[in-house]
Amino acid sequence: MADLRKDPVTGRWVIISTERQKRPSDFQIDTIVVKPDELCPFCEGHEDKTPPEILAYRNGSPPNTRGWDVRVVPNKFPALRVEGTLDREGEGLFDRMNGIGAHEVIIETPDHTSTMATMSEGAIEKVFWAWRDRVLDLKQDFRLRYIVVFKNHGAPAGASLEHSHSQLIALPIVPREMSEELDGARRHFQQKERCVFCDIIRQELRDRLRVISESADFVAIAPYAPRFPFETWLLPKRHASKFEDASRGEYAGLARMVKDILQRMNQTLLAPPYNLIVHSSPLQENAGEYYHWHLEIMPKLTRVAGFEWGTGFYINPTGPEESAEVLRKTKL
Ligand SMILES: [Zn+2]
Ligand SMILES: [Zn+2]
Ligand SMILES: [Zn+2]
């Protein structure tokens, strides 16, 4: 029998298909191996091949030259741009606004073949500081309502360049996935006067069925109703709604946890492509009491097909108790 489960935050239902239960070796995995590329625009020494940098952590070298740890540049083919004024108009039923926003690329390392699983914790932490610094800068623009920070690793996950990078898109609207989480978290708070994510952390740490890894300040779990096999959430134990308000110690703790989880996935799932997404409170919303920022990591092991597109329901062939156990027991 299949198991239908409801996500406690969004109320979204998923089908955990126990009859077609898949172990790591049952997936056809597109292992990601980063090959050297002399033409890569993100490599150190190729700074003139990107638009001029917006931010870089440098050891005193001039902008757009060698000698950096993390570099942020505008996307060459931006989905949205910062210039102009925000215009809203509609044609009857249909709403429309112009493409005000920002689309930036965070080049996470000067070294072409490093990945977030192999970089040092200190280097990963600097990437989080770059995300934070860009969010703090962009949120001064009151036209912007939401900033999504995400990472596509490997071509099957949507990366067009292999060199390790993440992206940031600032939007004049709150995306639907996000408002579903916010609405659910707000509802839970109104009923119970508690944060739903804090409740999840408490229950998962008590039950220990879906905990993958735990540190002083973070916990990594397989969520109760995951959409995808090996979907993993990284939650700070301290309640806070905004990624950019984390402490120095928390960024260091997050770097340690992200590296730990990616290493486990690399080992067990043969270096899979993945998406990593930061979920944080909208910019102009006071969600401090009820929302709880976190990271979601989704290894790309299956394809989303017609049923999912047609229903918004997901069929997941690996239960979270199994995936958590496999990742927890991975020897590093
Ligand atoms: Zn490169
Ligand atoms: Zn919380
Ligand atoms: Zn989330």
PDB file of N, CA and C and ligand atoms in Angstrom, residues 194-199 201 236-241 288-293, ligand 2:
ATOM      1  N   ARG A 194       2.750  28.866  18.420  1.00  0.00           N
ATOM      2  CA  ARG A 194       4.114  28.354  18.331  1.00  0.00           C
ATOM      3  C   ARG A 194       4.524  28.306  16.869  1.00  0.00           C
ATOM      4  N   CYS A 195       5.829  28.336  16.631  1.00  0.00           N
ATOM      5  CA  CYS A 195       6.343  28.228  15.262  1.00  0.00           C
ATOM      6  C   CYS A 195       6.277  26.757  14.827  1.00  0.00           C
ATOM      7  N   VAL A 196       5.726  26.509  13.647  1.00  0.00           N
ATOM      8  CA  VAL A 196       5.573  25.122  13.184  1.00  0.00           C
ATOM      9  C   VAL A 196       6.940  24.454  12.976  1.00  0.00           C
ATOM     10  N   PHE A 197       7.931  25.237  12.562  1.00  0.00           N
ATOM     11  CA  PHE A 197       9.262  24.648  12.333  1.00  0.00           C
ATOM     12  C   PHE A 197       9.931  24.295  13.665  1.00  0.00           C
ATOM     13  N   CYS A 198       9.739  25.154  14.682  1.00  0.00           N
ATOM     14  CA  CYS A 198      10.256  24.812  16.019  1.00  0.00           C
ATOM     15  C   CYS A 198       9.584  23.536  16.514  1.00  0.00           C
ATOM     16  N   ASP A 199       8.276  23.399  16.235  1.00  0.00           N
ATOM     17  CA  ASP A 199       7.559  22.180  16.621  1.00  0.00           C
ATOM     18  C   ASP A 199       8.118  20.958  15.888  1.00  0.00           C
ATOM     19  N   ILE A 201      11.155  20.594  14.703  1.00  0.00           N
ATOM     20  CA  ILE A 201      12.484  20.292  15.260  1.00  0.00           C
ATOM     21  C   ILE A 201      12.336  19.505  16.571  1.00  0.00           C
ATOM     22  N   PRO A 236      17.998  25.840  11.492  1.00  0.00           N
ATOM     23  CA  PRO A 236      18.713  26.350  12.668  1.00  0.00           C
ATOM     24  C   PRO A 236      17.877  26.063  13.911  1.00  0.00           C
ATOM     25  N   LYS A 237      18.527  25.682  15.003  1.00  0.00           N
ATOM     26  CA  LYS A 237      17.765  25.387  16.224  1.00  0.00           C
ATOM     27  C   LYS A 237      17.217  26.669  16.845  1.00  0.00           C
ATOM     28  N   ARG A 238      17.927  27.768  16.645  1.00  0.00           N
ATOM     29  CA  ARG A 238      17.454  29.053  17.190  1.00  0.00           C
ATOM     30  C   ARG A 238      16.374  29.609  16.269  1.00  0.00           C
ATOM     31  N   HIS A 239      15.232  29.934  16.818  1.00  0.00           N
ATOM     32  CA  HIS A 239      14.153  30.475  15.993  1.00  0.00           C
ATOM     33  C   HIS A 239      14.532  31.848  15.434  1.00  0.00           C
ATOM     34  N   ALA A 240      14.474  31.994  14.117  1.00  0.00           N
ATOM     35  CA  ALA A 240      14.702  33.286  13.462  1.00  0.00           C
ATOM     36  C   ALA A 240      14.076  33.197  12.080  1.00  0.00           C
ATOM     37  N   SER A 241      13.495  34.279  11.610  1.00  0.00           N
ATOM     38  CA  SER A 241      12.755  34.207  10.344  1.00  0.00           C
ATOM     39  C   SER A 241      13.620  34.526   9.136  1.00  0.00           C
ATOM     40  N   GLY A 288       8.419  37.459  11.857  1.00  0.00           N
ATOM     41  CA  GLY A 288       9.392  37.074  12.871  1.00  0.00           C
ATOM     42  C   GLY A 288       8.913  36.019  13.853  1.00  0.00           C
ATOM     43  N   GLU A 289       7.618  36.080  14.207  1.00  0.00           N
ATOM     44  CA  GLU A 289       7.130  35.142  15.215  1.00  0.00           C
ATOM     45  C   GLU A 289       6.892  33.754  14.640  1.00  0.00           C
ATOM     46  N   TYR A 290       6.380  33.706  13.410  1.00  0.00           N
ATOM     47  CA  TYR A 290       5.877  32.414  12.931  1.00  0.00           C
ATOM     48  C   TYR A 290       6.704  31.762  11.832  1.00  0.00           C
ATOM     49  N   TYR A 291       7.606  32.497  11.180  1.00  0.00           N
ATOM     50  CA  TYR A 291       8.387  31.846  10.132  1.00  0.00           C
ATOM     51  C   TYR A 291       9.790  31.531  10.648  1.00  0.00           C
ATOM     52  N   HIS A 292      10.406  30.527  10.056  1.00  0.00           N
ATOM     53  CA  HIS A 292      11.683  30.007  10.561  1.00  0.00           C
ATOM     54  C   HIS A 292      12.531  29.677   9.330  1.00  0.00           C
ATOM     55  N   TRP A 293      13.586  30.416   9.108  1.00  0.00           N
ATOM     56  CA  TRP A 293      14.356  30.210   7.874  1.00  0.00           C
ATOM     57  C   TRP A 293      15.024  28.832   7.868  1.00  0.00           C
TER      58      TRP A 293
HETATM   59 ZN    ZN B   2      10.803  28.529  14.819  1.00  0.00          ZN
END
